[in-house]
Short mmCIF file of C-alpha atoms in Angstrom, two decimals:
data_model
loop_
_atom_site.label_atom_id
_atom_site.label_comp_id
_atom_site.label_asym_id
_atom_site.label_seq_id
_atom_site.Cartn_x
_atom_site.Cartn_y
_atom_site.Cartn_z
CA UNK A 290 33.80 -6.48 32.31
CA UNK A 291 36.14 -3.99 33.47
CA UNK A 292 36.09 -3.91 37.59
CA UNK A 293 35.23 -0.43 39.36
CA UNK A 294 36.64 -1.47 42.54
CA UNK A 295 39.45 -3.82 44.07
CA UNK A 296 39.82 -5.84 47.36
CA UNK A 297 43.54 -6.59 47.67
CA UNK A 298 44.24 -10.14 49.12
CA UNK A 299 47.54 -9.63 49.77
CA UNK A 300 49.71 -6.53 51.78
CA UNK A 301 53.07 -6.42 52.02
CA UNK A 302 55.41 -5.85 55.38
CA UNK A 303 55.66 -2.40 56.22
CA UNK A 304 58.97 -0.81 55.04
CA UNK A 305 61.41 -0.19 58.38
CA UNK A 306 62.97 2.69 58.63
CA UNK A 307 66.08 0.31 58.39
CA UNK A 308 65.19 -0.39 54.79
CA UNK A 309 64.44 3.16 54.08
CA UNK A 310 67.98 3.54 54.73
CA UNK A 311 69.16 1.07 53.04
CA UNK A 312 67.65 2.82 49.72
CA UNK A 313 68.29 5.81 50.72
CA UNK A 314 72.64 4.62 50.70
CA UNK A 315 71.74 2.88 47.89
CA UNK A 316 71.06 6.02 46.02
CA UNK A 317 74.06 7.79 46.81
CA UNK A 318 75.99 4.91 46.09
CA UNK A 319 74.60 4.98 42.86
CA UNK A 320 74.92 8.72 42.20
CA UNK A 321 75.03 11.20 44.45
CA UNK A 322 74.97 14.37 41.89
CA UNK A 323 75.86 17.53 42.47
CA UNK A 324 73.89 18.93 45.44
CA UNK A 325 72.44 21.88 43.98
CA UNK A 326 69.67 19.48 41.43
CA UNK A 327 67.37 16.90 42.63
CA UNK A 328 67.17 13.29 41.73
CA UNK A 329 64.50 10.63 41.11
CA UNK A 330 65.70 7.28 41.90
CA UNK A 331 64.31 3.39 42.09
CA UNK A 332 65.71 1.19 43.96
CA UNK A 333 64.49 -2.68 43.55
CA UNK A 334 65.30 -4.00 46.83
CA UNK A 335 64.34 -8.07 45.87
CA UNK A 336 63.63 -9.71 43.31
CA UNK A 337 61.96 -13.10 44.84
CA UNK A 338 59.75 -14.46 45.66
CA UNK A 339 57.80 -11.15 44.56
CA UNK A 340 59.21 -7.79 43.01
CA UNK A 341 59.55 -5.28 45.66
CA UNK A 342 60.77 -1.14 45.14
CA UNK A 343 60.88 1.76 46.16
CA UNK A 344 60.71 5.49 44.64
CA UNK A 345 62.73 8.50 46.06
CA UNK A 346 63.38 11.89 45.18
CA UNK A 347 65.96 14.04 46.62
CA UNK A 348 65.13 17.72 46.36
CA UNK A 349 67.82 20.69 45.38
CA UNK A 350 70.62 21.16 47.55
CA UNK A 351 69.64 18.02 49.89
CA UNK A 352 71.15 14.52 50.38
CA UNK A 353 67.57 13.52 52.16
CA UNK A 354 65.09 12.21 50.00
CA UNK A 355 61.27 14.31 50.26
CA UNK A 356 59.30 11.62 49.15
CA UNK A 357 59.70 7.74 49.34
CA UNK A 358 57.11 5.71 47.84
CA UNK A 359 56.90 1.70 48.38
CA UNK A 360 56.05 -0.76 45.16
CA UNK A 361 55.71 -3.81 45.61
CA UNK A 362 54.64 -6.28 42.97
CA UNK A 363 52.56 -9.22 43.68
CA UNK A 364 49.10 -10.86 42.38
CA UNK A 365 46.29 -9.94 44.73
CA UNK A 366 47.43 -6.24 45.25
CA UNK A 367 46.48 -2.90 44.14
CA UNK A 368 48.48 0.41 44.36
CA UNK A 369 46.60 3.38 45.92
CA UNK A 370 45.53 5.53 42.54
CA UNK A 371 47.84 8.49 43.48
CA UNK A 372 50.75 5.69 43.57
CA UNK A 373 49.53 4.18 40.47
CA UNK A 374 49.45 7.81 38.47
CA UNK A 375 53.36 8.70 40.17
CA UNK A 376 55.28 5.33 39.36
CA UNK A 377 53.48 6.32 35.40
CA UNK A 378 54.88 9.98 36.01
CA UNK A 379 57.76 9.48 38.36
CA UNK A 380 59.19 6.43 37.07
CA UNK A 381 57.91 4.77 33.49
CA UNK A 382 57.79 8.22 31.81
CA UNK A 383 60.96 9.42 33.59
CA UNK A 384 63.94 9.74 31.33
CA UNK A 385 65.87 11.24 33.85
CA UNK A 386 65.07 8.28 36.19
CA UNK A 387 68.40 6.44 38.43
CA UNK A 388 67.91 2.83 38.46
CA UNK A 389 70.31 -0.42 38.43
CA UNK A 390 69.72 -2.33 34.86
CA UNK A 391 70.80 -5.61 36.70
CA UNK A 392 67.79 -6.16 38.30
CA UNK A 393 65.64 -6.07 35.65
CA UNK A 394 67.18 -8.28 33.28
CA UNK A 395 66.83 -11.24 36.61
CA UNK A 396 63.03 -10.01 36.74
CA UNK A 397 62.68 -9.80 33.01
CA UNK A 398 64.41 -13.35 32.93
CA UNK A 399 62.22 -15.01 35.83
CA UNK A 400 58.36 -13.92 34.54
CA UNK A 401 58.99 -14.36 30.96
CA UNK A 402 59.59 -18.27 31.75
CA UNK A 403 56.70 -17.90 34.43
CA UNK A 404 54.44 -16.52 31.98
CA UNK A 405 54.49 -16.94 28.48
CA UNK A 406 50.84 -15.84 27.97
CA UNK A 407 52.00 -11.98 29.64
CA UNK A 408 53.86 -11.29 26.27
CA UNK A 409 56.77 -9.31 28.09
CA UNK A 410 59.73 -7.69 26.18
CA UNK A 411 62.55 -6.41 27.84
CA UNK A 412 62.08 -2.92 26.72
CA UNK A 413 65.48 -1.73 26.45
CA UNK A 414 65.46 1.59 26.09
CA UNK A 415 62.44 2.27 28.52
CA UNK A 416 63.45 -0.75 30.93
CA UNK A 417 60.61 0.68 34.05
CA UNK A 418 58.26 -0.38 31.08
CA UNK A 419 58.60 -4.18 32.24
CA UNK A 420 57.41 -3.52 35.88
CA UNK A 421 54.58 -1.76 34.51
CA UNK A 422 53.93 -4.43 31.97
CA UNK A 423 54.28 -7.02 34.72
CA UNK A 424 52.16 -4.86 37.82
CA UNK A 425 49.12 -4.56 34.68
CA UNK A 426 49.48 -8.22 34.20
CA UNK A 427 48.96 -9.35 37.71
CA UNK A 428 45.72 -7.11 37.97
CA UNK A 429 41.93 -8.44 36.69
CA UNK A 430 39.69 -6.60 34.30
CA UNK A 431 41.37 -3.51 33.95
CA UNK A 432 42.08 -2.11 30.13
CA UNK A 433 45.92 -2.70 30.59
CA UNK A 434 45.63 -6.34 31.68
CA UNK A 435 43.57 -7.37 28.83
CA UNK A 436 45.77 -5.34 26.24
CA UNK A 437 49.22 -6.50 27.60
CA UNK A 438 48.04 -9.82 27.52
CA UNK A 439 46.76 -10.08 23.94
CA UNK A 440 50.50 -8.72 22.94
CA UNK A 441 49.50 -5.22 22.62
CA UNK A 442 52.26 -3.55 24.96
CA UNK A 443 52.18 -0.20 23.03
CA UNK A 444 47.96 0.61 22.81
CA UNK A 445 48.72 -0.63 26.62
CA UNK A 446 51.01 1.66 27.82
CA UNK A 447 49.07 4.78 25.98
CA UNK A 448 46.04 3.35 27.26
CA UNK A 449 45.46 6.81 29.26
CA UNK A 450 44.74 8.63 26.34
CA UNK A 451 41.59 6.68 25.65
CA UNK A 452 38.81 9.32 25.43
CA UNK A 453 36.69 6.89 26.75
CA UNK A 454 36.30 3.50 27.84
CA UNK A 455 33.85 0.96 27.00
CA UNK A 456 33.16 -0.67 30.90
CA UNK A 457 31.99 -4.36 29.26
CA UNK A 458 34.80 -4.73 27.57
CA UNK A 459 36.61 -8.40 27.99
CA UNK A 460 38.63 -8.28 24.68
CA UNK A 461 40.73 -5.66 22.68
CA UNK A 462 38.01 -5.27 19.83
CA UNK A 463 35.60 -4.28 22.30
CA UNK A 464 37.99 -1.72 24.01
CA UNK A 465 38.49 -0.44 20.75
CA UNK A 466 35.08 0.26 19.05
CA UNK A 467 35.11 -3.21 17.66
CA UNK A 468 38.39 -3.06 16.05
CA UNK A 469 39.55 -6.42 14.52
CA UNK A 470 42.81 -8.11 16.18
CA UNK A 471 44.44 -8.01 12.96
CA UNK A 472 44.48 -3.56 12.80
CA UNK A 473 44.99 -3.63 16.29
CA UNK A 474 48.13 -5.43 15.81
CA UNK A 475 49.73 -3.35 12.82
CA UNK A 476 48.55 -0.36 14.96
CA UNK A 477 50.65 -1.40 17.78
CA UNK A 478 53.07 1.58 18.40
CA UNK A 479 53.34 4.80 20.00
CA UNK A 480 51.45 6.85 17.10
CA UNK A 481 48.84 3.88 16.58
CA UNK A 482 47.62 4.63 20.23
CA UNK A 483 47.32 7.67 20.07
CA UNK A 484 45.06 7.21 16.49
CA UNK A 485 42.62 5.12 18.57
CA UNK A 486 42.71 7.08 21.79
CA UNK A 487 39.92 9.43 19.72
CA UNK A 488 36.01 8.13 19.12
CA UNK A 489 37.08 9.83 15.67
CA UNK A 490 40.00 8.31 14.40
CA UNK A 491 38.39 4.90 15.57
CA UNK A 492 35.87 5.50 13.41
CA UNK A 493 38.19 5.98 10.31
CA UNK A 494 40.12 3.15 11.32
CA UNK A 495 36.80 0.69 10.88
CA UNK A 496 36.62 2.23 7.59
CA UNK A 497 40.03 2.31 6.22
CA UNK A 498 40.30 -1.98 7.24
CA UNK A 499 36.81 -2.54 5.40
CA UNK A 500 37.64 -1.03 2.48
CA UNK A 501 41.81 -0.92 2.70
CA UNK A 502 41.90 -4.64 4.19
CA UNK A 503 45.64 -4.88 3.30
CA UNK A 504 46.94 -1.83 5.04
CA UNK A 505 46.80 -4.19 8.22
CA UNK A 506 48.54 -6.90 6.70
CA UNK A 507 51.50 -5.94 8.67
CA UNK A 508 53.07 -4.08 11.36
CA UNK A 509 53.01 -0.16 10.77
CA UNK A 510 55.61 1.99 12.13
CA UNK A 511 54.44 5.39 13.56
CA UNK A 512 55.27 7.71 10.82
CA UNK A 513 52.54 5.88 8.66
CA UNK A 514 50.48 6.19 12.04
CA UNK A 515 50.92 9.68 12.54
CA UNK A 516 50.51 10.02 9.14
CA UNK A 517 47.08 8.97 9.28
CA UNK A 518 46.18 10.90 12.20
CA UNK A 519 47.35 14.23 10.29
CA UNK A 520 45.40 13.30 7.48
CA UNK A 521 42.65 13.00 9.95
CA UNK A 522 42.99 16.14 11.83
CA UNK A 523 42.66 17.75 8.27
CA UNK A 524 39.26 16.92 7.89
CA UNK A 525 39.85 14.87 4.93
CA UNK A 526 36.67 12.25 4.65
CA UNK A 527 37.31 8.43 5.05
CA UNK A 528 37.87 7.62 1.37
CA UNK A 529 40.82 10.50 0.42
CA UNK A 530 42.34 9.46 3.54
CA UNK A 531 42.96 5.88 2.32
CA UNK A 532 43.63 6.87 -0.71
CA UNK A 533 47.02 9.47 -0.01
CA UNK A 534 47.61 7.37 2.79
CA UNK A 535 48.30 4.42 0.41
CA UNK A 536 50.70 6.62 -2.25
CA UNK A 537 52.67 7.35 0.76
CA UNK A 538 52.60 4.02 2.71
CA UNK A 539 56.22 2.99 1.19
CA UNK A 540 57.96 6.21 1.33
CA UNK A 541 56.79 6.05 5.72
CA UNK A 542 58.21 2.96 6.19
CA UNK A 543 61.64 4.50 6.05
CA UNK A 544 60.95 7.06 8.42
CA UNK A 545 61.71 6.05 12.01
CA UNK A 546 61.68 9.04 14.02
CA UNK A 547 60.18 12.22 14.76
CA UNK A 548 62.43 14.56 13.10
CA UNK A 549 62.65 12.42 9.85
CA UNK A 550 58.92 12.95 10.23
CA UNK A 551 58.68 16.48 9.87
CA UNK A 552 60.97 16.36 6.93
CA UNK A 553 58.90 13.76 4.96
CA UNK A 554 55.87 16.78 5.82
CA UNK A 555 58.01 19.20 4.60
CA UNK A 556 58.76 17.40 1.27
CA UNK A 557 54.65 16.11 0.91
CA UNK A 558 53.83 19.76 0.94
CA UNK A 559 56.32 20.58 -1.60
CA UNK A 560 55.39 17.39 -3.74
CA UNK A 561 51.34 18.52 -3.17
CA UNK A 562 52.36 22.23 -4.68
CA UNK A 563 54.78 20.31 -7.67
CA UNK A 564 51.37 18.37 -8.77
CA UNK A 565 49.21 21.48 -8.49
CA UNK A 566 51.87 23.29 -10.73
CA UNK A 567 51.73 20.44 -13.07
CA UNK A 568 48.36 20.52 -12.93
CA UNK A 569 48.42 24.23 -14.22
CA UNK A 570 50.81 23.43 -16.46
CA UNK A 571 49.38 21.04 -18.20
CA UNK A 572 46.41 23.72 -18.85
CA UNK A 573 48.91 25.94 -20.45
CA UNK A 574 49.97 23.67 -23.57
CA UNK A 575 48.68 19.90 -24.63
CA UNK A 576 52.81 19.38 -25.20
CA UNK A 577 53.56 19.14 -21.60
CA UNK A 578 50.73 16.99 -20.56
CA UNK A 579 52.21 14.37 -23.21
CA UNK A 580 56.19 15.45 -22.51
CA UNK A 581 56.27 16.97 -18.61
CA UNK A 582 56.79 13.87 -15.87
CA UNK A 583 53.41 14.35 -13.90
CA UNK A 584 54.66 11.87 -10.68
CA UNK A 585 57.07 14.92 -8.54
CA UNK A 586 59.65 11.72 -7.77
CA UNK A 587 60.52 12.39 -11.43
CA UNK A 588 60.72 15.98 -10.81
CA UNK A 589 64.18 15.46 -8.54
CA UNK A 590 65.94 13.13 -10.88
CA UNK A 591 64.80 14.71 -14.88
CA UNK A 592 67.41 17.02 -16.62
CA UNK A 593 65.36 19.65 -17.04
CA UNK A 594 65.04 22.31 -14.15
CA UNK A 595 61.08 22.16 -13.38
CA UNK A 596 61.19 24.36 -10.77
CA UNK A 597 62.13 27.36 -13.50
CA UNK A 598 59.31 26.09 -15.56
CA UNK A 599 56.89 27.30 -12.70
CA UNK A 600 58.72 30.28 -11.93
CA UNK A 601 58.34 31.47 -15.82
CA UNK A 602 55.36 29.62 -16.97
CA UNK A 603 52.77 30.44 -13.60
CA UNK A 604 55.01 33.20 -11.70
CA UNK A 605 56.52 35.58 -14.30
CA UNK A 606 55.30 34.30 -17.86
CA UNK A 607 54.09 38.23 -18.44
CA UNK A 608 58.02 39.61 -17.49
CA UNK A 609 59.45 36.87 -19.43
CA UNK A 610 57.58 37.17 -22.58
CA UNK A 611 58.33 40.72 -22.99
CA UNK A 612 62.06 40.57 -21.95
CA UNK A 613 62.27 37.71 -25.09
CA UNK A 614 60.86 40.16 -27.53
CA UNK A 615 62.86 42.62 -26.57
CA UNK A 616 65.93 40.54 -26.83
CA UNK A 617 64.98 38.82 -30.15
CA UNK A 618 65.27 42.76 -31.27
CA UNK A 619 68.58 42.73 -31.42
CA UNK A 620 69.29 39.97 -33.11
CA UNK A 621 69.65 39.38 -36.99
CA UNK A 622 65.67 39.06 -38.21
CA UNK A 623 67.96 37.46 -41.00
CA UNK A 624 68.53 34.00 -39.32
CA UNK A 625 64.72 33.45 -39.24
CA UNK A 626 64.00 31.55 -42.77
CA UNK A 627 62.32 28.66 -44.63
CA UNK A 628 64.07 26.71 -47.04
CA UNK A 629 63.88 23.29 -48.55
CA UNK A 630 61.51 21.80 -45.95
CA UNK A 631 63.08 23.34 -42.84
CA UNK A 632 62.26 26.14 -40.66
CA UNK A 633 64.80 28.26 -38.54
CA UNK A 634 63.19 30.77 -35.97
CA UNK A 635 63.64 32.23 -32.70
CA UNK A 636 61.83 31.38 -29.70
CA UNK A 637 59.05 33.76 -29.53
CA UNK A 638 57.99 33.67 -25.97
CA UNK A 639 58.68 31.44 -22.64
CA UNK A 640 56.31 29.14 -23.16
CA UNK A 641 57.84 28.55 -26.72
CA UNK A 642 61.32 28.04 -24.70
CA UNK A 643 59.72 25.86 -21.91
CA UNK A 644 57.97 23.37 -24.56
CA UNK A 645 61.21 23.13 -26.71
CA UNK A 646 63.38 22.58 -23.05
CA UNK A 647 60.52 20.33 -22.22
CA UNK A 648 60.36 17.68 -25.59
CA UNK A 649 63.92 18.19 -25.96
CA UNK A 650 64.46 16.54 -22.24
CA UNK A 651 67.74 18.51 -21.70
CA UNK A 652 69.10 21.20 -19.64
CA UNK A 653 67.68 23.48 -21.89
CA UNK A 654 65.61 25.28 -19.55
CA UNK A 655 68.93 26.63 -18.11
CA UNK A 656 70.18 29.08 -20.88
CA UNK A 657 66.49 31.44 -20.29
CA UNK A 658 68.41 34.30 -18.99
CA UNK A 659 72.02 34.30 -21.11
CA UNK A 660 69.19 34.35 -24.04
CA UNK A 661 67.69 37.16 -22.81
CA UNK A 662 70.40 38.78 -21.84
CA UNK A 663 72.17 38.04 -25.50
CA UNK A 664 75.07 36.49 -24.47
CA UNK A 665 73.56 33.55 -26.67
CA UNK A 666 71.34 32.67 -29.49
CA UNK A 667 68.81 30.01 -29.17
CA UNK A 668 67.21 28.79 -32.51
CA UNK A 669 64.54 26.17 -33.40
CA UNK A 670 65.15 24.01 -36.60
CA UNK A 671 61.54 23.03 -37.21
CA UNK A 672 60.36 21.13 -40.22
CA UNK A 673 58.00 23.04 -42.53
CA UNK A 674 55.19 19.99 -42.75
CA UNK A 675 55.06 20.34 -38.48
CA UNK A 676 56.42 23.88 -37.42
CA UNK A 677 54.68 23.82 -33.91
CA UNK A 678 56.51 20.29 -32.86
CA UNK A 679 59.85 21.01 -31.88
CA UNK A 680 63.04 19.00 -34.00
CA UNK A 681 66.13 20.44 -33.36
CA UNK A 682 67.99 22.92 -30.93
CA UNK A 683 70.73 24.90 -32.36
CA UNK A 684 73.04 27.04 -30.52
CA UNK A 685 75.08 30.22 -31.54
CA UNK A 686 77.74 31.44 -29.21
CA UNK A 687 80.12 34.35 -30.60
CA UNK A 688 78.52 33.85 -34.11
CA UNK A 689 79.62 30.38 -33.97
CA UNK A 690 77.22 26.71 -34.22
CA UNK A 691 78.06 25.49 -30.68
CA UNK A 692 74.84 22.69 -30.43
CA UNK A 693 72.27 20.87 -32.81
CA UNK A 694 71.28 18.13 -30.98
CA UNK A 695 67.90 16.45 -31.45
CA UNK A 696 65.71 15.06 -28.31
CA UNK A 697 67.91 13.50 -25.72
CA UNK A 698 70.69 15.30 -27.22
CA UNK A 699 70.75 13.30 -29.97
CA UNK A 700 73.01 13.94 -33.16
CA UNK A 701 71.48 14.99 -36.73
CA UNK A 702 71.40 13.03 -39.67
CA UNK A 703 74.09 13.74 -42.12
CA UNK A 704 71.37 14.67 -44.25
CA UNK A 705 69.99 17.80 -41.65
CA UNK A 706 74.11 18.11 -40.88
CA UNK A 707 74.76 19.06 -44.70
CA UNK A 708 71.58 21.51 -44.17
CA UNK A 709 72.36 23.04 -41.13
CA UNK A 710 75.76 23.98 -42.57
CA UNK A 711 74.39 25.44 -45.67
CA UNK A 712 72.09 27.42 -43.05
CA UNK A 713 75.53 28.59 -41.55
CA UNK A 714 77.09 29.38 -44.80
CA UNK A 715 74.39 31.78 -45.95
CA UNK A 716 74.43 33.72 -42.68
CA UNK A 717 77.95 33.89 -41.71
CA UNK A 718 77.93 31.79 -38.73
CA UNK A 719 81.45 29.46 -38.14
CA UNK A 720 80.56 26.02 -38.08
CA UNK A 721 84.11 24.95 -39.02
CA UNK A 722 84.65 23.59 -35.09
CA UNK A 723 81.02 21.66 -35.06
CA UNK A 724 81.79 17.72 -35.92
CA UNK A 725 77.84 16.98 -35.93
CA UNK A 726 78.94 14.41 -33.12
CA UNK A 727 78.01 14.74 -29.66
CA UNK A 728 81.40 13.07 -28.40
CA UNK A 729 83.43 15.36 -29.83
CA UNK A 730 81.45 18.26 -29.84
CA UNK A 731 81.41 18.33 -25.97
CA UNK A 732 85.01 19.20 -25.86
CA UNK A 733 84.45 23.22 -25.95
CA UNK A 734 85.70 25.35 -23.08
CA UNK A 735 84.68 29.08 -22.35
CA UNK A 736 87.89 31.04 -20.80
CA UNK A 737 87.39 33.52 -17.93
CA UNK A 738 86.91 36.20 -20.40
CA UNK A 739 83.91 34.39 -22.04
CA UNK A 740 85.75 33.35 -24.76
CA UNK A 741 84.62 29.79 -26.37
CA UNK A 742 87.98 27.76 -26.86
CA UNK A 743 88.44 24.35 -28.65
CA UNK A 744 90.04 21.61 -26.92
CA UNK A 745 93.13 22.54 -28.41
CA UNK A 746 93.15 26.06 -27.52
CA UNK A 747 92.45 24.66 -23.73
CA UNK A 748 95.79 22.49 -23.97
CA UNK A 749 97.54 25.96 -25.07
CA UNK A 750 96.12 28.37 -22.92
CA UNK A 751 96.53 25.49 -19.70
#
C-alpha cells in the first residue's frame, strides 16, 4: 500500500555556513559565466558513507547564489515536498544544470554493487537521473520505489504524469490498471509513460496485449509508443488501433527521435491519401486493380509516375480528356487502321493513356503533355481478337518509329516487327533507324533544336 505520510529516522548535520562556502567556490571554480545570466549548479560534497549535495542558483549579474538547497541521500529520510518537486525541476529535468561527472560514476559504481535488486543505470546523458533513481529507491511504498525496483526506470521517472494513482498498489500491474509485467516492460520509455499516464490509453493497452499478445514480445522504442498514443488521441476504437499500429510496427523501429518522428507522420499521411487514390482508382477501370501496385512502398520505387495518374485520372481527367481530342485532331485520322489481325489507334482519352502507361509498367505516363502538345505521337498496336487489352506501344517522333516495345519494354516478335514495318511503309513513317532491339534502339539522341539524331550523327555533331 502506498504510504500517505513519512517519519524520517534519520537527519542529517546542519550545513555550516563553512560548507556553504565551500559550494559556493566550488561553483565558480567550476564555471563562473558571464555575470550578466544566472546559473544552476550541484555540487556533491561526499560520496560516503551516504550521498550528500547541495543545489544553488546564482541570479543575473550576481556571484552570490539566491537559493541553496541541501540533499542528502540516506535510507530513513524524506525531502520536504517543495525540495522533492525542485531537485525534479531544478536539477533532474535541468539541461542547463553545472555538475562534476566524477562523482557520479564513484556513486553509480558503489550502489550498483550494494544493490543489485535497485536496477540502476548510469544514465549518461541525464546523469542527475541516478540520484533520483537511488533517493526513490531508499524510500517505502511510494509509486517510484516499487517501479525503479521492478526495472522500470522510465514509467518511474514519468511517474508524475499518472492521472491517478491506485493507493493499494504493492506491484507495477496494480499501479497500472492491472497491466501485465511483460507490456509494462516493452512500454518502458519516455513515450510508453506517457501512454499509461491516461485511465484511457490504459485501457487500450489491456486490449491491444489480449488480443495483440506479441506486440509486447519485446522492447518498443517511443516512436511506436507515440505512435500508439496518436492513434489514440484520434479516436480510433481498440481494434483499428492494433491493426495500423501493426502495418507500421517495423517501419517505427527505425525511428529514434522526435524529428524523425514527425517525418514518418508526414509520410503516413501521404501513404493514407496514396491508398485512398488507389482506392478511387481502382473504381475507375478493373485494369488497374489487376496492374496498379496497391501497397504505396511500391508507389516510390515503380517506373511509372503514380502521382500523375491521380493528378489526371481524379484531379483533371475532364481538362485532359478534351485537350487529347483536340490534339488527336491534328493528326493523320490515316494512321488509325485494322489489318491482318492488328489494330493501330490513338489514345482516345487519359484514362486510355493511364491504363496503357499502367500494363505497359514503363515511364509511359511521362510523355501526357508532349502528346498533347504534338510534339509526339503515341499509338496503340492492339490485336483485333482483344482491342481493349493493351499489346504494344509505338512511338512517332518527326514522322519517324522511335519505340515498339511490349510490357516491360520488351521487344516484338519478328513476326509483329515485319508488321509494324509494313504499317510504316503504307503511311510514310521512317523506320529505316528502328533495329526492333531494345539495345540498340536506345542509342537515339535529341539535339538542342529537338532534332532526333542517331548515334552516329551524335559522334558527328560532338
Amino acid at each position: 500500500m502506498l504510504e500517505f505520510g513519512f517519519a524520517n529516522t534519520w537527519e542529517p548535520d546542519p550545513l555550516t555556513d563553512e560548507e556553504k562556502e565551500a559550494c559556493i567556490e566550488a561553483c565558480l571554480d567550476m564555471d563562473p559565466g558571464p555575470a550578466g545570466e544566472f546559473r544552476d549548479y550541484f555540487i556533491i560534497t561526499q560520496t560516503e558513507p551516504y550521498i550528500d549535495s547541495v543545489y544553488l542558483h546564482f541570479p543575473e549579474r550576481s556571484l552570490k547564489p539566491d537559493l541553496v538547497v541541501r540533499f542528502p541521500f540516506h535510507e530513513g529520510y524524506m525531502w520536504p515536498l517543495n525540495d522533492r518537486i525542485l531537485f525534479d525541476e531544478r536539477c533532474v529535468n535541468n539541461r542547463n544544470l553545472e555538475f562534476s561527472h566524477g562523482p557520479i560514476q564513484k556513486i553509480y559504481d558503489r550502489y550498483k554493487e550494494l544493490h543489485p535488486e535497485w536496477h540502476l543505470s548510469r544514465y549518461h546523458t541525464e546523469s542527475i537521473r541516478l540520484l533520483d533513481h537511488i533517493y526513490n529507491c531508499m524510500q517505502t511504498n511510494t509509486v517510484k520505489e516499487i517501479l525503479y525496483k521492478a526495472g522500470l526506470d522510465d514509467l518511474a521517472a514519468y511517474s508524475c504524469y499518472m492521472d491517478e494513482y491506485n493507493l493499494l498498489a504493492t506491484k507495477p500491474g496494480e499501479i497500472y490498471d492491472g497491466i501485465g509485467i511483460r507490456a509494462l516492460r516493452a512500454l518502458n520509455c519516455r513515450e510508453g509513460a506517457m501512454l499509461l499516464s491516461a485511465s484511457t490509453g490504459r485501457e487500450y493497452v489491456k486490449y491491444l496485449q489480449q488480443c495483440f499478445p506479441d506486440f509486447f514480445k519485446e522492447k518498443m522504442n517511443d516512436a511506436q509508443c507515440r505512435y500508439i498514443r496518436d492513434l489514440i488521441d484520434n479516436k480510433l476504437t481498440p481494434n483499428e488501433v492494433g491493426r495500423l499500429y501493426k502495418g507500421a510496427r517495423q517501419r517505427l523501429m527505425l525511428i529514434w527521435n522526435r524529428s524523425q518522428y514527425s517525418i514518418f507522420m508526414h509520410m503516413e499521411q501521404i501513404r493514407e491519401e496514396i491508398l485512398n487514390n488507389i482506392r478511387a482508382i481502382n473504381k475507375i477501370d478493373p485494369l488497374y486493380m489487376k496492374y496498379l501496385p496497391q501497397q504505396p512502398e511500391r508507389m516510390t520505387t515503380d517506373q511509372f509516375n503514380y502521382e500523375g495518374l491521380a493528378k489526371y485520372l481524379l484531379h483533371g481527367r475532364e481538362k485532359y480528356d478534351r485537350a487529347i481530342r483536340v490534339s488527336n485532331r491534328k493528326r493523320n485520322p490515316e494512321w488509325q487502321e485494322r489489318d491482318k489481325g492488328y489494330v493501330i489507334r490513338f489514345p482516345q482519352t487519359i484514362n486510355d493513356f493511364c491504363r496503357e502507361a499502367v500494363y505497359m509498367h514503363n515511364c509511359l505516363s511521362g510523355y501526357v503533355d508532349a502528346m498533347i502538345n504534338n510534339e509526339t505521337t503515341i499509338l496503340f498496336m492492339r490485336r483485333t481478337d482483344d482491342v481493349n487489352m493493351p499489346f504494344i506501344t509505338m512511338e512517332v517522333y518527326q514522322n519517324r518509329l522511335v519505340e515498339a516495345y511490349h510490357r516491360y519494354n520488351e521487344d516484338c516478335t519478328p513476326e509483329e516487327a515485319d508488321w509494324i514495318r509494313a504499317y510504316c511503309w503504307r503511311h510514310g513513317i521512317d523506320d529505316s533507324k528502328y533495329n526492333f532491339d531494345r539495345n540498340l534502339d536506345m542509342d537515339f539522341f535529341i539535339d538542342d533544336d529537338g532534332i532526333l539524331l542517331d548515334e552516329e550523327d551524335e559522334e558527328m555533331w560532338g
